[in-house]
CSV table of C-alpha atoms in Angstrom, one decimal:
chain,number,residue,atom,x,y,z
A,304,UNK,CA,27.1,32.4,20.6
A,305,UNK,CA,27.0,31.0,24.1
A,306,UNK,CA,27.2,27.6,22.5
A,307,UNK,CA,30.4,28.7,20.5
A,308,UNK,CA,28.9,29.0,16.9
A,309,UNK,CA,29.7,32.0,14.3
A,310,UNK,CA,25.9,33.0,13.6
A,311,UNK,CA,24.7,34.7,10.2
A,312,UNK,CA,21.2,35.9,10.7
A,313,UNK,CA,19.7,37.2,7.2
A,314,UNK,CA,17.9,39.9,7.0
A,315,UNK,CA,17.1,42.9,4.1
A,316,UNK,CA,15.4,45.4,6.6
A,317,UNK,CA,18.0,47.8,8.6
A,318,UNK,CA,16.1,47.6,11.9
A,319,UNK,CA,16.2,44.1,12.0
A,320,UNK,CA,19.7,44.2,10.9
A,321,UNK,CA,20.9,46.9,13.6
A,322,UNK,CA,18.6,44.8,16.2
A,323,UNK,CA,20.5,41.7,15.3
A,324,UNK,CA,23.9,43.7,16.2
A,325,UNK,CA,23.3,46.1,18.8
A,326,UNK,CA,23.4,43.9,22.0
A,327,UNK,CA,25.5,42.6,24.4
A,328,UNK,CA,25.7,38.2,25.7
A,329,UNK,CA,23.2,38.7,28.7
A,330,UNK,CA,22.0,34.9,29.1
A,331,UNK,CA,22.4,33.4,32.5
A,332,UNK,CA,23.2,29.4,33.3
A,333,UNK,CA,19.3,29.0,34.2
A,334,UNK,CA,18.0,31.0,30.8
A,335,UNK,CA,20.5,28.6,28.9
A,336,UNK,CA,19.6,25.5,30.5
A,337,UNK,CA,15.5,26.8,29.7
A,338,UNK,CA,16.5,27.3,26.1
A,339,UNK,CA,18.5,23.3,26.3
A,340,UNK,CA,15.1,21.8,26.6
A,341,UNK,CA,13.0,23.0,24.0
A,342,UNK,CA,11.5,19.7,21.5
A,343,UNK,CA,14.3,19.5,19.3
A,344,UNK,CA,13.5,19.3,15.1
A,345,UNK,CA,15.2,20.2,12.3
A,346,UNK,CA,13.5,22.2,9.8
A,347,UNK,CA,15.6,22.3,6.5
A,348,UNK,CA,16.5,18.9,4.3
A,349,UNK,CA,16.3,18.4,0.7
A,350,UNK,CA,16.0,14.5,-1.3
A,351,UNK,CA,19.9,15.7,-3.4
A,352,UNK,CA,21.5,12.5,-2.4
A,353,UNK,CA,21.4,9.1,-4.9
A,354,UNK,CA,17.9,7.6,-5.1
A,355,UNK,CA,16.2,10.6,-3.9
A,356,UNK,CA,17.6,10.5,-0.1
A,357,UNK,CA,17.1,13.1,2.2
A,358,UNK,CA,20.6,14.7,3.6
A,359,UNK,CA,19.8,14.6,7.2
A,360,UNK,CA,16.6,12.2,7.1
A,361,UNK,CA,17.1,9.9,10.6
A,362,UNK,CA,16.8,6.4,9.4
A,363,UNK,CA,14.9,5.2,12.6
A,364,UNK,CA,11.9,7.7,11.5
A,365,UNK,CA,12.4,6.8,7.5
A,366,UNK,CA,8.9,5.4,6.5
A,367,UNK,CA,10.8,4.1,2.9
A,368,UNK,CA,12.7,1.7,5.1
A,369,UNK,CA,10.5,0.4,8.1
A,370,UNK,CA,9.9,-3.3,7.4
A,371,UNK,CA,7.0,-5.5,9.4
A,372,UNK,CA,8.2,-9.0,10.4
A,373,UNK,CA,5.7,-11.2,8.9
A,374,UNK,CA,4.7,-14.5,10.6
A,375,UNK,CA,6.9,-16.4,7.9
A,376,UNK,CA,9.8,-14.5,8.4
A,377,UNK,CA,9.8,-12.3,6.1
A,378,UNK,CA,10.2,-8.4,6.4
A,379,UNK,CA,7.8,-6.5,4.2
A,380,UNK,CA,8.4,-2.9,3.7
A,381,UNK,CA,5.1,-1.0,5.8
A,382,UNK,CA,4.8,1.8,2.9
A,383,UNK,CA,4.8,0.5,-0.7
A,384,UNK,CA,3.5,1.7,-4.4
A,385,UNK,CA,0.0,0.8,-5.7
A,386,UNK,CA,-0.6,0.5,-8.9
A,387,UNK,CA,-4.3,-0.1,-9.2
A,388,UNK,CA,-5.7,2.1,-11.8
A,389,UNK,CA,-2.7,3.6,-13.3
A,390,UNK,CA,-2.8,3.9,-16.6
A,391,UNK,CA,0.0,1.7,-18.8
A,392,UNK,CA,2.4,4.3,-20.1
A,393,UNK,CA,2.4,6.3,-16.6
A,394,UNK,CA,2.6,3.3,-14.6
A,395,UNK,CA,6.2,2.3,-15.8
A,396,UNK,CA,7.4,6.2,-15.2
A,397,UNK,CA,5.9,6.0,-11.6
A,398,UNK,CA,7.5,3.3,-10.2
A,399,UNK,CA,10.8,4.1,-11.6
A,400,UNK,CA,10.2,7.1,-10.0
A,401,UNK,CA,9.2,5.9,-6.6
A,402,UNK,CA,12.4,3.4,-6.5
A,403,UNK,CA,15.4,5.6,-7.9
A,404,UNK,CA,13.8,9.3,-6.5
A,405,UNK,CA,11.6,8.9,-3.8
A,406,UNK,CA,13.5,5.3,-2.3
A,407,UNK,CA,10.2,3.0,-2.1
A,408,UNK,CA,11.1,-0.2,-1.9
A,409,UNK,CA,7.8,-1.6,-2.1
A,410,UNK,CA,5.4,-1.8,-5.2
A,411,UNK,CA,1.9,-3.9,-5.3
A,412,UNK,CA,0.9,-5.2,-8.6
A,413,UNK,CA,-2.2,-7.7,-10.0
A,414,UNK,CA,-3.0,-9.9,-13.0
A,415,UNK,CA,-6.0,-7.8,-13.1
A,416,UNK,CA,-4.5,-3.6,-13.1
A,417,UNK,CA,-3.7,-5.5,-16.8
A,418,UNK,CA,-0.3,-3.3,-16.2
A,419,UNK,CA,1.8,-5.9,-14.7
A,420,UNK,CA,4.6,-5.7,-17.7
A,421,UNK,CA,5.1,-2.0,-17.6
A,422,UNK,CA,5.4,-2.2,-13.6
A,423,UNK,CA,8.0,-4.9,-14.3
A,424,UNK,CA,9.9,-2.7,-16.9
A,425,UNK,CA,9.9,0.2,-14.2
A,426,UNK,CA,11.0,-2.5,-11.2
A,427,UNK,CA,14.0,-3.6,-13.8
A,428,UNK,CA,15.1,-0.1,-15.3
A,429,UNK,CA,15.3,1.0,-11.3
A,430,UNK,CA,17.2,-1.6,-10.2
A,431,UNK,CA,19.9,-1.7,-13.0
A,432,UNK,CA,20.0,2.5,-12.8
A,433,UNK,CA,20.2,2.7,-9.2
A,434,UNK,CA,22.4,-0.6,-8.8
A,435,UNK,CA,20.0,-2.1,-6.1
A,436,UNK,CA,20.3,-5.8,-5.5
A,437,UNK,CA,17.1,-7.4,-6.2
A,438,UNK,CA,16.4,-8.4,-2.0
A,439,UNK,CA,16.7,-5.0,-1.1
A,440,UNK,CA,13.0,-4.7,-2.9
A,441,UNK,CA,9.6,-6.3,-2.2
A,442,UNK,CA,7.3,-6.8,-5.3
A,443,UNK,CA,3.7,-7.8,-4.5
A,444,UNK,CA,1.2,-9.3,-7.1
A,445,UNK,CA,-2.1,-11.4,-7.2
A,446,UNK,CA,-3.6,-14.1,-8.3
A,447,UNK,CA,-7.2,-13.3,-10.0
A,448,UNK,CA,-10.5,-15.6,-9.8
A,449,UNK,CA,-9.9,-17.0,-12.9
A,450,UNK,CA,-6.6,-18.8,-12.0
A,451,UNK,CA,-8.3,-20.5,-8.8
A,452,UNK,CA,-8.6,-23.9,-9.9
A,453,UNK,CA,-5.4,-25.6,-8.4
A,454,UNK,CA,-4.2,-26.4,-12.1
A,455,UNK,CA,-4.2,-23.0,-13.0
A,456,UNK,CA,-2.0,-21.6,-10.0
A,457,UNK,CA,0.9,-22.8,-11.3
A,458,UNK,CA,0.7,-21.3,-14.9
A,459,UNK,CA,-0.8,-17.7,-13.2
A,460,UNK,CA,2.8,-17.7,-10.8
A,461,UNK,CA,4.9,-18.3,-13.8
A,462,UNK,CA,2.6,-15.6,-16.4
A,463,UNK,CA,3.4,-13.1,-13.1
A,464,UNK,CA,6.7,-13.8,-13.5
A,465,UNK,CA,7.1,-12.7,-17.1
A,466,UNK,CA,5.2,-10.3,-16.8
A,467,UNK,CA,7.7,-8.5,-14.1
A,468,UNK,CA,10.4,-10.1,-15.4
A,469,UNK,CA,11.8,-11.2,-12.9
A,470,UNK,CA,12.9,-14.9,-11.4
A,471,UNK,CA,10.9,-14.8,-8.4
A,472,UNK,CA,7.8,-12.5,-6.3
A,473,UNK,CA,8.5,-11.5,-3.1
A,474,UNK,CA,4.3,-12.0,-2.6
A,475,UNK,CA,1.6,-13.2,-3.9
A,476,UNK,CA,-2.3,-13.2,-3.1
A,477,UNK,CA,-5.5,-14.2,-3.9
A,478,UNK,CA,-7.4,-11.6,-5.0
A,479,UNK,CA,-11.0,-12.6,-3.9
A,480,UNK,CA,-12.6,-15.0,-2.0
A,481,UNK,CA,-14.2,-16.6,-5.3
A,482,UNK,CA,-13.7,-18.7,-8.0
A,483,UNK,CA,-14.6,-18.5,-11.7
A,484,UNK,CA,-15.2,-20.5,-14.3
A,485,UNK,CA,-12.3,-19.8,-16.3
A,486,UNK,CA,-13.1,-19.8,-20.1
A,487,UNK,CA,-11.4,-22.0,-23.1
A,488,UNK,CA,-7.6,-20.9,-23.7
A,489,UNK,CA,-8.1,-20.9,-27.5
A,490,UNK,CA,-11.6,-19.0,-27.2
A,491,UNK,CA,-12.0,-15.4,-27.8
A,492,UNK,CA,-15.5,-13.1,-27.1
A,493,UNK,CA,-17.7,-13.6,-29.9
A,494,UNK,CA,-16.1,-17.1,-30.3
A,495,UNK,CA,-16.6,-18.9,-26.9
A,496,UNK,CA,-18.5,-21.9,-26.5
A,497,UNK,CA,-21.9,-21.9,-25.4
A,498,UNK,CA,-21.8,-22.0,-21.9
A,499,UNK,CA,-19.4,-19.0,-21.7
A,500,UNK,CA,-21.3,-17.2,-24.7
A,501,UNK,CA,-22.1,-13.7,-23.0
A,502,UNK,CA,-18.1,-13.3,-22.3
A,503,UNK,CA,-16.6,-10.2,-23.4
A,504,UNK,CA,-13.1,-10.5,-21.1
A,505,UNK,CA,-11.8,-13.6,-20.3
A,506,UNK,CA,-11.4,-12.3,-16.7
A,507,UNK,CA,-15.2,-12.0,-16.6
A,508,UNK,CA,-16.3,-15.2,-17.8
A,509,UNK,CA,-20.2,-15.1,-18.5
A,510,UNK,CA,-23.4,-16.9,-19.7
A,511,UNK,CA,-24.9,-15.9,-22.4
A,512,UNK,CA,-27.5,-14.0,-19.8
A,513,UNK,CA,-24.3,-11.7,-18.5
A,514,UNK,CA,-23.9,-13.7,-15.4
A,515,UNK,CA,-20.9,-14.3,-14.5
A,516,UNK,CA,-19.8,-18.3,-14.1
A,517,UNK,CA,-18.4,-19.8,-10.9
A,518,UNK,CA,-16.2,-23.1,-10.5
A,519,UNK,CA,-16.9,-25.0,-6.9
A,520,UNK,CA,-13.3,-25.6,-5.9
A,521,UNK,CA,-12.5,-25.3,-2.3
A,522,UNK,CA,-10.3,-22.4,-1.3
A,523,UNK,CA,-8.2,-24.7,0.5
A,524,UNK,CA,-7.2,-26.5,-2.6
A,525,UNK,CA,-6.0,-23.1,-4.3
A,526,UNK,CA,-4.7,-22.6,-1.4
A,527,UNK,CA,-2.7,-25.8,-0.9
A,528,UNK,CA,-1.3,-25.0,-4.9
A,529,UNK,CA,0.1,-21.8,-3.7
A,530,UNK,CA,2.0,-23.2,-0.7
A,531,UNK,CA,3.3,-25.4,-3.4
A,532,UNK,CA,4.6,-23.0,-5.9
A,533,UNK,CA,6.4,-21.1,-2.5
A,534,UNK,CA,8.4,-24.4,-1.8
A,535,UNK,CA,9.1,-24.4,-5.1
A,536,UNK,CA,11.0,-20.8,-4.8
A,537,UNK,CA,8.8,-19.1,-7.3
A,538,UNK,CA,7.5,-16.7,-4.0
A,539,UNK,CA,8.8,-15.5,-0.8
A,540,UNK,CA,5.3,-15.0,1.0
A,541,UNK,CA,1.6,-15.9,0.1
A,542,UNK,CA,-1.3,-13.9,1.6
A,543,UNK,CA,-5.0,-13.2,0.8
A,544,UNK,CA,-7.3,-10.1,-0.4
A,545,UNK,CA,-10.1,-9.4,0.6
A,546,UNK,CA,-11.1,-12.6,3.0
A,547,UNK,CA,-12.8,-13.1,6.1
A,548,UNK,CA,-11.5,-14.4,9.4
A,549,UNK,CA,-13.9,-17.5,8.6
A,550,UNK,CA,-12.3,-17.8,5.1
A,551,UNK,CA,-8.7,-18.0,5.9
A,552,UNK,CA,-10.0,-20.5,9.1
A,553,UNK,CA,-11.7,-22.6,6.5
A,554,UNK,CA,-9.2,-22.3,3.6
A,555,UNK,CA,-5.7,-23.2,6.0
A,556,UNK,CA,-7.7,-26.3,7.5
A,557,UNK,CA,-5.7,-29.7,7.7
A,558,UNK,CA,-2.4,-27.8,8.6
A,559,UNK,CA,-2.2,-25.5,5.7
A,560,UNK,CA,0.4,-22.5,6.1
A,561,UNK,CA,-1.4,-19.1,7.4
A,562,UNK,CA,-1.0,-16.3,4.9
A,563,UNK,CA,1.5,-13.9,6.1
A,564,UNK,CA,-0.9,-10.8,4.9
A,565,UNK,CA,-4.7,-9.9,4.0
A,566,UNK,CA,-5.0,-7.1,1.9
A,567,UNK,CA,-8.0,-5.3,2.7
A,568,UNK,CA,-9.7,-1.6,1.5
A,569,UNK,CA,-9.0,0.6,4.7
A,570,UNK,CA,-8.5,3.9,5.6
A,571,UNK,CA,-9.8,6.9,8.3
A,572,UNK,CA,-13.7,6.1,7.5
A,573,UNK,CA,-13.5,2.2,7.0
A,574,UNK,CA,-10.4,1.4,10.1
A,575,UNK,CA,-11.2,-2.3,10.1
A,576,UNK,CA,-11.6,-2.6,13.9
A,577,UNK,CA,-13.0,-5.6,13.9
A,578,UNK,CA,-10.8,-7.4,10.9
A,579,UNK,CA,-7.8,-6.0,12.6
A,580,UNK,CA,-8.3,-7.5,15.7
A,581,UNK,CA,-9.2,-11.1,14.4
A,582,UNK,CA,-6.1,-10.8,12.2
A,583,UNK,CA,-4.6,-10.2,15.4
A,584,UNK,CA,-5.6,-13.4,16.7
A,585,UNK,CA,-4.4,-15.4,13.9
A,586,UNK,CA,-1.1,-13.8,12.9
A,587,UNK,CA,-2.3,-12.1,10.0
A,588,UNK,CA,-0.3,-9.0,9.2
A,589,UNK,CA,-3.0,-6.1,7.3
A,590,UNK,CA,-2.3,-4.6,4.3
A,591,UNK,CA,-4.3,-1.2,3.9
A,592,UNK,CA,-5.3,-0.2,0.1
A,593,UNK,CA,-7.0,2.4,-1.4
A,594,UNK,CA,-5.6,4.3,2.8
A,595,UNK,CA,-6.9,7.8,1.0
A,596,UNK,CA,-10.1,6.7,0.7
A,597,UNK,CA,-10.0,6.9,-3.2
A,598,UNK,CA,-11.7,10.3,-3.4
A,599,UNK,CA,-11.7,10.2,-7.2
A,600,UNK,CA,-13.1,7.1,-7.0
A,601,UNK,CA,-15.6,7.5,-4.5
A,602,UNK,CA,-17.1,11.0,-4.5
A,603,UNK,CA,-14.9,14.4,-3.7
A,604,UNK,CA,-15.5,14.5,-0.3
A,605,UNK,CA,-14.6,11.3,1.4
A,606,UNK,CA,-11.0,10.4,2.3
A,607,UNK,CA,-7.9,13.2,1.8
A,608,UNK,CA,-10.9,15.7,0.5
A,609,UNK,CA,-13.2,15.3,3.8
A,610,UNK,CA,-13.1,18.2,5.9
A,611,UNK,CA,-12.4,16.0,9.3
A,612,UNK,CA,-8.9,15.0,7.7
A,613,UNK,CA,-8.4,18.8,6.7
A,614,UNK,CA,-9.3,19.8,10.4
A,615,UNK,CA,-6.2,17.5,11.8
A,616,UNK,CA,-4.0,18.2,8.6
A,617,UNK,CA,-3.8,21.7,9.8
A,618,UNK,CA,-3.1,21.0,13.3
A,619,UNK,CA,-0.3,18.4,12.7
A,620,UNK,CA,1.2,20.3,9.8
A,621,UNK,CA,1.2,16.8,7.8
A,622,UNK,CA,-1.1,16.6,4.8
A,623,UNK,CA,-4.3,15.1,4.5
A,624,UNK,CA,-2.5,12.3,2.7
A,625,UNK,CA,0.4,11.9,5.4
A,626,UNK,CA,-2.5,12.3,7.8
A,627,UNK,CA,-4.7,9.0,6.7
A,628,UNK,CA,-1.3,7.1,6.1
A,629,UNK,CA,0.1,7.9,9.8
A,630,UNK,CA,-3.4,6.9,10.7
A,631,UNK,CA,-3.5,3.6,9.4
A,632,UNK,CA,0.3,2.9,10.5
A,633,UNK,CA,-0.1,4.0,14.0
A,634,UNK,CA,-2.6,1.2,13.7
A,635,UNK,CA,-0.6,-1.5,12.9
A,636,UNK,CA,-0.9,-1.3,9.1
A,637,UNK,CA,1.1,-1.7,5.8
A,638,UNK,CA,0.0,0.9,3.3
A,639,UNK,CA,0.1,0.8,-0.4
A,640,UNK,CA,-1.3,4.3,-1.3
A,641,UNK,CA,-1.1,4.8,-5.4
A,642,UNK,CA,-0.3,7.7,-7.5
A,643,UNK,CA,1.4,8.7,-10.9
A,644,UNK,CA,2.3,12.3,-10.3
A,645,UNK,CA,5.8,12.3,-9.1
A,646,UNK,CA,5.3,15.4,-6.4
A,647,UNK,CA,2.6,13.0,-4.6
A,648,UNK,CA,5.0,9.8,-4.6
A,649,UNK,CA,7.3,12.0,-2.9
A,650,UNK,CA,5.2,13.6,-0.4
A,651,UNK,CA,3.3,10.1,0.5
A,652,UNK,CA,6.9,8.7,1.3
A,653,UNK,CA,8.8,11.6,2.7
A,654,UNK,CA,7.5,12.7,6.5
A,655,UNK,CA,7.5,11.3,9.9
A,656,UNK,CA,4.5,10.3,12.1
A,657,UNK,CA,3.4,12.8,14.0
A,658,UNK,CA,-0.2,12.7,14.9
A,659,UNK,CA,-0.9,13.0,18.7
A,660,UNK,CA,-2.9,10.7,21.0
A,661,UNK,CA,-6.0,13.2,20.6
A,662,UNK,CA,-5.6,13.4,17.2
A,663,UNK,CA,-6.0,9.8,16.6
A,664,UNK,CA,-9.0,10.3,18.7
A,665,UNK,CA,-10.4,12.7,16.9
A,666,UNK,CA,-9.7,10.2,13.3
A,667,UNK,CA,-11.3,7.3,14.7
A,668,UNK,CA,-15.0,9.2,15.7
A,669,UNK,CA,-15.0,9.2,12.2
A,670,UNK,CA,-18.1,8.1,10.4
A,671,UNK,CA,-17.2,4.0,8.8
A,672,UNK,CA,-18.6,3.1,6.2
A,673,UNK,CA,-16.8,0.7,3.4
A,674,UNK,CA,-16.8,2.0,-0.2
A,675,UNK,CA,-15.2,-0.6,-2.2
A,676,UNK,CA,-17.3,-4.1,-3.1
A,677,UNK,CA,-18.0,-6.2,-5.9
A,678,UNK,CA,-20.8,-8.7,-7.2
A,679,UNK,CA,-18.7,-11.4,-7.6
A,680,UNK,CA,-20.1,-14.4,-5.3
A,681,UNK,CA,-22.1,-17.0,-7.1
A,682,UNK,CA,-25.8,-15.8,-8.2
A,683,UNK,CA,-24.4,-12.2,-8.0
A,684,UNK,CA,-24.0,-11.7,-4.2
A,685,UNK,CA,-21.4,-9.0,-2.9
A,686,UNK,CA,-18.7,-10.2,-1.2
A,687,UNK,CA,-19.4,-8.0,2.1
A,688,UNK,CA,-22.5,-8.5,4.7
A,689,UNK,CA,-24.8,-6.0,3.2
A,690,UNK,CA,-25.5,-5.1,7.1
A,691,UNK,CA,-21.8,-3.4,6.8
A,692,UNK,CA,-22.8,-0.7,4.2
């Protein structure tokens, strides 16, 4: 009242309402100025306005629309849609949702989620419903082990680009630091030629033992094919998944173009000190997926179900997904958490970092250990040191 508002306190029980009444202004200059510097928040704001926008939602804090200046130029939105393991009919709904509701403007495909057309018919029914022009969103996808060999990068870029239907990717990536022997086009399993006999998905190729068959090509070479089909205007940015420092060294030798980004598993319990800080050195923005730890993945108790993340969820009033995602962005990281229930899209998009200096503490005492890792080196090695695990 001091302040000159009309005030309309609610209340249904008549003390409280009588309390609220039955008084007289007392406040002196010093009580008011005390009262003038409490932390200032506000407490009430819905998503009603087009594309699921808060009211009231302060722009400078809005996770949707924080970009990263990536070392060629281009600004990649830090909080994106991933769409690994989501299922083909639910993937399409989810990231129409997450554009026109929630206001993502980031979504992370692969040749290998084998979902890649009904992300692009979600990306293309979003932007003609919402009216958004196509730069105002940043599509990711990836190049798989199969498509390594330079004369096959070409073809994989342009299959990508069907797929999403659209005219050009804002990223692309190699997938894994490997490359496979990638089978006859006019094979299929049961019909492949010896050498490939034991191959059930083209993506796999194998002998007729079940191992699966590498090609010797140079990562630099694959490499040197994607800078290509960049200058050629088919992609904004190239990066890596999934590589070593020593790999990108080796692969960008002779002059080659760093990758703007290397997508890498990381979260609370695997925080990539190390990467992140040789990254660091060469430029390298980090890209953070599976940031939740992947608890349905990986066992019920690691990542957003672990009681450490539970402990500081309570204290920041953030929850436990917000909490590993504020992590890993207070960190320096893009993150690309995934979902296909609309009420988690929302809720992974719509909140501002919080966590204290202590509370970051308290998150990286946490126990590392990495959880995702494949078999896909030649004569079956993983692609991590085994002194890691």
């Amino acid at each position: 009242i001091n302040k000159d508002f009309i005030v309309i306190p609610k209340s249904v029980t008549p003390a409280r309402i009588d309390g609220n009444a039955n008084w007289e202004l007392k406040l002196n200059d010093k009580q008011m100025a005390q009262l003038d510097s409490a932390p200032q928040k506000r407490l009430t704001d819905f998503p009603f306005r087009p594309g699921g926008k808060f009211f009231f939602f302060s722009e400078e804090n809005n996770l949707k629309t924080i970009t990263k200046k990536l070392n060629d130029g281009t600004e990649m939105p830090i909080l994106g849609l991933g769409t690994w393991q989501s299922k083909p009919k639910e993937v399409e709904e989810a990231v129409y949702h997450a554009i026109c509701k929630t206001g993502i403007r980031h979504i992370d495909a692969a040749q290998i989620y084998g979902n890649q057309d009904e992300v692009g018919t979600g990306v293309n029914r979003a932007l003609k419903d919402t009216g958004l022009k196509r730069e105002e969103l940043w599509v990711t996808s990836k190049v798989w082990m199969v498509d390594f060999a330079p004369e096959d990068v070409g073809p994989a870029i342009d299959r990508i680009l069907k797929e999403l239907q659209l005219d050009y990717v804002d990223q692309v990536l190699l997938h894994w630091p490997s490359c496979f022997d990638k089978p006859p086009k006019d094979s299929s399993p049961g019909k492949y030629p010896e050498k490939w006999a034991g191959t059930e998905d083209p993506m796999f190729p194998k002998d007729k033992d079940g191992n699966l068959l590498h090609r010797d090509v140079p990562l630099s070479e694959t490499w040197s094919a994607m800078c290509a089909e960049k200058k050629a205007g088919k992609i904004r940015s190239i990066g890596v998944s999934n590589f070593s420092k020593a790999e990108i060294e080796e692969m960008t030798k002779g002059g080659l173009e760093m990758p703007a980004v290397n997508q890498v598993e990381a979260h609370v319990f695997w925080n990539q000190a190390k990467l992140r800080k040789e990254m660091e050195e060469l430029g390298v923005a980090v890209v953070a997926y599976s940031p939740l730890g992947n608890s349905g993945f990986h066992g019920e108790k690691s990542g957003i179900s672990s009681d450490l993340v539970a402990e500081v969820s309570k204290e920041s009033s953030l929850t436990p997904a917000q909490v590993m995602l504020n992590y890993l962005i207070n960190k320096g990281f893009i993150v690309i958490p995934k979902s296909v229930t609309p009420a988690r899209i929302d809720g992974n998009a719509n909140w501002e970092l919080k966590l204290t200096e202590e509370q970051m503490a308290k998150l990286d005492a946490a126990p590392q250990k990495r959880l995702t890792d494949f078999p896909f080196r030649p004569g079956g090695k993983f692609f991590f040191d085994e002194s890691e695990k």
